[in-house]
Amino acid sequence: MAKTATKAKQEQAVEAAAGKPAAWIEVHGSDERLEAVAPKLVQAAMRAMGLVKRIDELDEELKGLKAELAEGVGAGRSLVVPGVCRVSVAKTTSVGIKDADKLRELLGERFGDLVSESVSYKPSEALIEMSADGDDPMAPAYRALLTVRSGTTVRIMAEK
């Protein structure tokens, strides 16, 4: 049963005051909310959020240390702490093309020799539907030429 946001926040405040973290599972694309959440799952989410916060803090600290090391060691050099670590500092440069059409005009026939091109193909929703259509005699041939990758993504972030 769906609850209003205000009522849910009130209940969350009451539960938090009682020392129990309020939690629920939201169903994507609807207002449905599952209220029965295993305490073990809530604890796992809280521990994961704690780790995310610590990782963010450590990442900021690491950025500062890397900047200090880069400045102190200098490009093309390595700081060696025997038995502990090696810190190598290298200068890197990357060059991209802002306007391929204008560059093609400037280079003319040499464009193909001096620029590498890559092409990426992605099936449209219509082609995906055609490959799943049981009435289309070509569907098996379409499916044979498509790949489907599945995965699970777990993203952890602070609640706003």
PDB file of C-alpha atoms in Angstrom:
ATOM      1  CA  MET A   1       0.000   0.000   0.000  1.00  0.00           C
ATOM      2  CA  ALA A   2       1.425   3.391  -0.955  1.00  0.00           C
ATOM      3  CA  LYS A   3       1.837   6.110   1.654  1.00  0.00           C
ATOM      4  CA  THR A   4       2.127   9.827   1.204  1.00  0.00           C
ATOM      5  CA  ALA A   5       5.621  11.282   1.493  1.00  0.00           C
ATOM      6  CA  THR A   6       4.634  13.360   4.528  1.00  0.00           C
ATOM      7  CA  LYS A   7       3.166  10.399   6.405  1.00  0.00           C
ATOM      8  CA  ALA A   8       6.183   8.272   5.523  1.00  0.00           C
ATOM      9  CA  LYS A   9       8.569  10.954   6.848  1.00  0.00           C
ATOM     10  CA  GLN A  10       6.567  11.221  10.053  1.00  0.00           C
ATOM     11  CA  GLU A  11       6.731   7.461  10.554  1.00  0.00           C
ATOM     12  CA  GLN A  12      10.438   7.507   9.730  1.00  0.00           C
ATOM     13  CA  ALA A  13      11.010  10.206  12.384  1.00  0.00           C
ATOM     14  CA  VAL A  14       9.100   8.171  14.995  1.00  0.00           C
ATOM     15  CA  GLU A  15      11.087   5.018  14.183  1.00  0.00           C
ATOM     16  CA  ALA A  16      14.375   6.933  14.185  1.00  0.00           C
ATOM     17  CA  ALA A  17      13.490   8.430  17.573  1.00  0.00           C
ATOM     18  CA  ALA A  18      12.914   4.902  18.854  1.00  0.00           C
ATOM     19  CA  GLY A  19      16.448   3.988  17.708  1.00  0.00           C
ATOM     20  CA  LYS A  20      15.239   1.893  14.807  1.00  0.00           C
ATOM     21  CA  PRO A  21      16.146   3.083  11.300  1.00  0.00           C
ATOM     22  CA  ALA A  22      13.077   3.360   9.093  1.00  0.00           C
ATOM     23  CA  ALA A  23      13.428   1.597   5.759  1.00  0.00           C
ATOM     24  CA  TRP A  24      11.317   0.422   2.871  1.00  0.00           C
ATOM     25  CA  ILE A  25      11.735  -0.814  -0.664  1.00  0.00           C
ATOM     26  CA  GLU A  26      10.330   1.360  -3.437  1.00  0.00           C
ATOM     27  CA  VAL A  27       9.043  -0.243  -6.598  1.00  0.00           C
ATOM     28  CA  HIS A  28      10.435   1.612  -9.620  1.00  0.00           C
ATOM     29  CA  GLY A  29       7.838   3.282 -11.808  1.00  0.00           C
ATOM     30  CA  SER A  30       5.088   3.252  -9.206  1.00  0.00           C
ATOM     31  CA  ASP A  31       4.132   4.676  -5.828  1.00  0.00           C
ATOM     32  CA  GLU A  32       4.202   1.191  -4.325  1.00  0.00           C
ATOM     33  CA  ARG A  33       6.328   0.722  -1.244  1.00  0.00           C
ATOM     34  CA  LEU A  34       7.204  -2.515   0.522  1.00  0.00           C
ATOM     35  CA  GLU A  35       7.333  -1.877   4.251  1.00  0.00           C
ATOM     36  CA  ALA A  36       8.679  -5.237   5.432  1.00  0.00           C
ATOM     37  CA  VAL A  37      12.449  -5.006   5.121  1.00  0.00           C
ATOM     38  CA  ALA A  38      14.725  -7.491   6.815  1.00  0.00           C
ATOM     39  CA  PRO A  39      16.860  -5.799   9.476  1.00  0.00           C
ATOM     40  CA  LYS A  40      19.916  -7.552   8.028  1.00  0.00           C
ATOM     41  CA  LEU A  41      19.277  -5.784   4.693  1.00  0.00           C
ATOM     42  CA  VAL A  42      18.902  -2.412   6.413  1.00  0.00           C
ATOM     43  CA  GLN A  43      22.157  -2.974   8.296  1.00  0.00           C
ATOM     44  CA  ALA A  44      23.935  -3.937   5.057  1.00  0.00           C
ATOM     45  CA  ALA A  45      22.702  -0.723   3.404  1.00  0.00           C
ATOM     46  CA  MET A  46      23.850   1.356   6.367  1.00  0.00           C
ATOM     47  CA  ARG A  47      27.303  -0.292   6.420  1.00  0.00           C
ATOM     48  CA  ALA A  48      27.600   0.194   2.641  1.00  0.00           C
ATOM     49  CA  MET A  49      26.698   3.894   2.970  1.00  0.00           C
ATOM     50  CA  GLY A  50      29.311   4.261   5.698  1.00  0.00           C
ATOM     51  CA  LEU A  51      31.899   2.758   3.361  1.00  0.00           C
ATOM     52  CA  VAL A  52      30.848   5.064   0.532  1.00  0.00           C
ATOM     53  CA  LYS A  53      31.338   8.084   2.802  1.00  0.00           C
ATOM     54  CA  ARG A  54      34.750   6.852   3.944  1.00  0.00           C
ATOM     55  CA  ILE A  55      35.822   6.132   0.357  1.00  0.00           C
ATOM     56  CA  ASP A  56      34.756   9.644  -0.732  1.00  0.00           C
ATOM     57  CA  GLU A  57      36.752  11.173   2.143  1.00  0.00           C
ATOM     58  CA  LEU A  58      39.785   9.019   1.363  1.00  0.00           C
ATOM     59  CA  ASP A  59      39.533   9.860  -2.338  1.00  0.00           C
ATOM     60  CA  GLU A  60      39.715  13.591  -1.544  1.00  0.00           C
ATOM     61  CA  GLU A  61      42.701  12.999   0.735  1.00  0.00           C
ATOM     62  CA  LEU A  62      44.397  10.901  -1.959  1.00  0.00           C
ATOM     63  CA  LYS A  63      43.911  13.628  -4.590  1.00  0.00           C
ATOM     64  CA  GLY A  64      45.665  16.115  -2.326  1.00  0.00           C
ATOM     65  CA  LEU A  65      48.538  13.741  -1.652  1.00  0.00           C
ATOM     66  CA  LYS A  66      48.956  12.989  -5.368  1.00  0.00           C
ATOM     67  CA  ALA A  67      49.126  16.708  -6.160  1.00  0.00           C
ATOM     68  CA  GLU A  68      51.755  17.174  -3.435  1.00  0.00           C
ATOM     69  CA  LEU A  69      53.771  14.225  -4.738  1.00  0.00           C
ATOM     70  CA  ALA A  70      53.540  15.370  -8.365  1.00  0.00           C
ATOM     71  CA  GLU A  71      54.842  18.805  -7.418  1.00  0.00           C
ATOM     72  CA  GLY A  72      57.578  17.488  -5.128  1.00  0.00           C
ATOM     73  CA  VAL A  73      58.848  14.601  -7.240  1.00  0.00           C
ATOM     74  CA  GLY A  74      58.449  16.132 -10.691  1.00  0.00           C
ATOM     75  CA  ALA A  75      57.476  14.626 -14.030  1.00  0.00           C
ATOM     76  CA  GLY A  76      59.645  11.838 -15.400  1.00  0.00           C
ATOM     77  CA  ARG A  77      60.856  10.808 -11.940  1.00  0.00           C
ATOM     78  CA  SER A  78      59.996   8.231  -9.296  1.00  0.00           C
ATOM     79  CA  LEU A  79      60.112   8.439  -5.522  1.00  0.00           C
ATOM     80  CA  VAL A  80      61.180   5.094  -4.118  1.00  0.00           C
ATOM     81  CA  VAL A  81      60.570   4.128  -0.503  1.00  0.00           C
ATOM     82  CA  PRO A  82      62.346   0.757  -0.265  1.00  0.00           C
ATOM     83  CA  GLY A  83      60.072  -2.030   0.908  1.00  0.00           C
ATOM     84  CA  VAL A  84      57.059   0.302   0.942  1.00  0.00           C
ATOM     85  CA  CYS A  85      56.241   1.937  -2.367  1.00  0.00           C
ATOM     86  CA  ARG A  86      57.255   3.611  -5.580  1.00  0.00           C
ATOM     87  CA  VAL A  87      55.605   6.798  -6.710  1.00  0.00           C
ATOM     88  CA  SER A  88      56.087   7.464 -10.417  1.00  0.00           C
ATOM     89  CA  VAL A  89      55.150  10.803 -11.881  1.00  0.00           C
ATOM     90  CA  ALA A  90      54.583  11.123 -15.618  1.00  0.00           C
ATOM     91  CA  LYS A  91      53.213  13.916 -17.722  1.00  0.00           C
ATOM     92  CA  THR A  92      50.457  12.764 -20.044  1.00  0.00           C
ATOM     93  CA  THR A  93      48.867  14.489 -22.984  1.00  0.00           C
ATOM     94  CA  SER A  94      45.774  13.582 -24.951  1.00  0.00           C
ATOM     95  CA  VAL A  95      44.749  15.150 -28.233  1.00  0.00           C
ATOM     96  CA  GLY A  96      41.230  15.036 -29.592  1.00  0.00           C
ATOM     97  CA  ILE A  97      39.461  16.406 -32.656  1.00  0.00           C
ATOM     98  CA  LYS A  98      36.901  19.152 -32.084  1.00  0.00           C
ATOM     99  CA  ASP A  99      35.454  19.342 -35.601  1.00  0.00           C
ATOM    100  CA  ALA A 100      36.120  16.342 -37.819  1.00  0.00           C
ATOM    101  CA  ASP A 101      34.338  17.877 -40.829  1.00  0.00           C
ATOM    102  CA  LYS A 102      36.554  20.964 -40.889  1.00  0.00           C
ATOM    103  CA  LEU A 103      39.650  18.843 -40.349  1.00  0.00           C
ATOM    104  CA  ARG A 104      38.559  16.602 -43.232  1.00  0.00           C
ATOM    105  CA  GLU A 105      38.337  19.713 -45.465  1.00  0.00           C
ATOM    106  CA  LEU A 106      41.810  20.847 -44.431  1.00  0.00           C
ATOM    107  CA  LEU A 107      43.467  17.453 -44.859  1.00  0.00           C
ATOM    108  CA  GLY A 108      41.616  16.399 -47.985  1.00  0.00           C
ATOM    109  CA  GLU A 109      42.756  12.958 -49.203  1.00  0.00           C
ATOM    110  CA  ARG A 110      45.214  12.654 -46.300  1.00  0.00           C
ATOM    111  CA  PHE A 111      42.359  12.568 -43.744  1.00  0.00           C
ATOM    112  CA  GLY A 112      42.073   8.766 -43.884  1.00  0.00           C
ATOM    113  CA  ASP A 113      45.827   8.355 -43.386  1.00  0.00           C
ATOM    114  CA  LEU A 114      46.093  10.784 -40.486  1.00  0.00           C
ATOM    115  CA  VAL A 115      42.868  10.173 -38.549  1.00  0.00           C
ATOM    116  CA  SER A 116      41.548   6.887 -37.229  1.00  0.00           C
ATOM    117  CA  GLU A 117      37.800   6.429 -37.248  1.00  0.00           C
ATOM    118  CA  SER A 118      35.655   4.031 -35.257  1.00  0.00           C
ATOM    119  CA  VAL A 119      32.029   3.131 -35.809  1.00  0.00           C
ATOM    120  CA  SER A 120      29.620   1.876 -33.193  1.00  0.00           C
ATOM    121  CA  TYR A 121      26.270   0.251 -33.973  1.00  0.00           C
ATOM    122  CA  LYS A 122      23.381   0.029 -31.535  1.00  0.00           C
ATOM    123  CA  PRO A 123      20.069  -1.645 -32.388  1.00  0.00           C
ATOM    124  CA  SER A 124      16.967   0.542 -32.274  1.00  0.00           C
ATOM    125  CA  GLU A 125      13.961  -0.389 -30.164  1.00  0.00           C
ATOM    126  CA  ALA A 126      12.147  -1.282 -33.394  1.00  0.00           C
ATOM    127  CA  LEU A 127      14.837  -3.830 -34.342  1.00  0.00           C
ATOM    128  CA  ILE A 128      14.770  -5.305 -30.840  1.00  0.00           C
ATOM    129  CA  GLU A 129      10.983  -5.684 -31.107  1.00  0.00           C
ATOM    130  CA  MET A 130      11.323  -7.256 -34.569  1.00  0.00           C
ATOM    131  CA  SER A 131      13.808  -9.805 -33.199  1.00  0.00           C
ATOM    132  CA  ALA A 132      11.334 -10.749 -30.458  1.00  0.00           C
ATOM    133  CA  ASP A 133       8.291 -10.953 -32.769  1.00  0.00           C
ATOM    134  CA  GLY A 134       7.151 -14.570 -32.903  1.00  0.00           C
ATOM    135  CA  ASP A 135       5.160 -13.885 -36.089  1.00  0.00           C
ATOM    136  CA  ASP A 136       8.129 -12.467 -38.025  1.00  0.00           C
ATOM    137  CA  PRO A 137       9.833 -15.296 -39.951  1.00  0.00           C
ATOM    138  CA  MET A 138      13.087 -13.278 -39.936  1.00  0.00           C
ATOM    139  CA  ALA A 139      13.140 -12.888 -36.128  1.00  0.00           C
ATOM    140  CA  PRO A 140      15.527 -15.836 -35.565  1.00  0.00           C
ATOM    141  CA  ALA A 141      17.965 -14.380 -38.110  1.00  0.00           C
ATOM    142  CA  TYR A 142      17.794 -10.965 -36.405  1.00  0.00           C
ATOM    143  CA  ARG A 143      18.341 -12.538 -32.982  1.00  0.00           C
ATOM    144  CA  ALA A 144      21.355 -14.443 -34.279  1.00  0.00           C
ATOM    145  CA  LEU A 145      23.005 -11.150 -35.180  1.00  0.00           C
ATOM    146  CA  LEU A 146      22.279  -9.394 -31.885  1.00  0.00           C
ATOM    147  CA  THR A 147      23.925  -9.885 -28.522  1.00  0.00           C
ATOM    148  CA  VAL A 148      22.222  -9.380 -25.204  1.00  0.00           C
ATOM    149  CA  ARG A 149      24.254  -8.617 -22.100  1.00  0.00           C
ATOM    150  CA  SER A 150      22.689  -8.666 -18.665  1.00  0.00           C
ATOM    151  CA  GLY A 151      24.103  -7.471 -15.410  1.00  0.00           C
ATOM    152  CA  THR A 152      23.252  -6.117 -12.029  1.00  0.00           C
ATOM    153  CA  THR A 153      24.352  -2.683 -10.951  1.00  0.00           C
ATOM    154  CA  VAL A 154      24.427  -1.631  -7.327  1.00  0.00           C
ATOM    155  CA  ARG A 155      24.983   2.113  -6.915  1.00  0.00           C
ATOM    156  CA  ILE A 156      25.307   3.518  -3.435  1.00  0.00           C
ATOM    157  CA  MET A 157      24.753   7.199  -2.806  1.00  0.00           C
ATOM    158  CA  ALA A 158      23.559   9.509  -0.063  1.00  0.00           C
ATOM    159  CA  GLU A 159      19.854  10.117   0.227  1.00  0.00           C
ATOM    160  CA  LYS A 160      18.948  13.725  -0.508  1.00  0.00           C
TER     161      LYS A 160
END
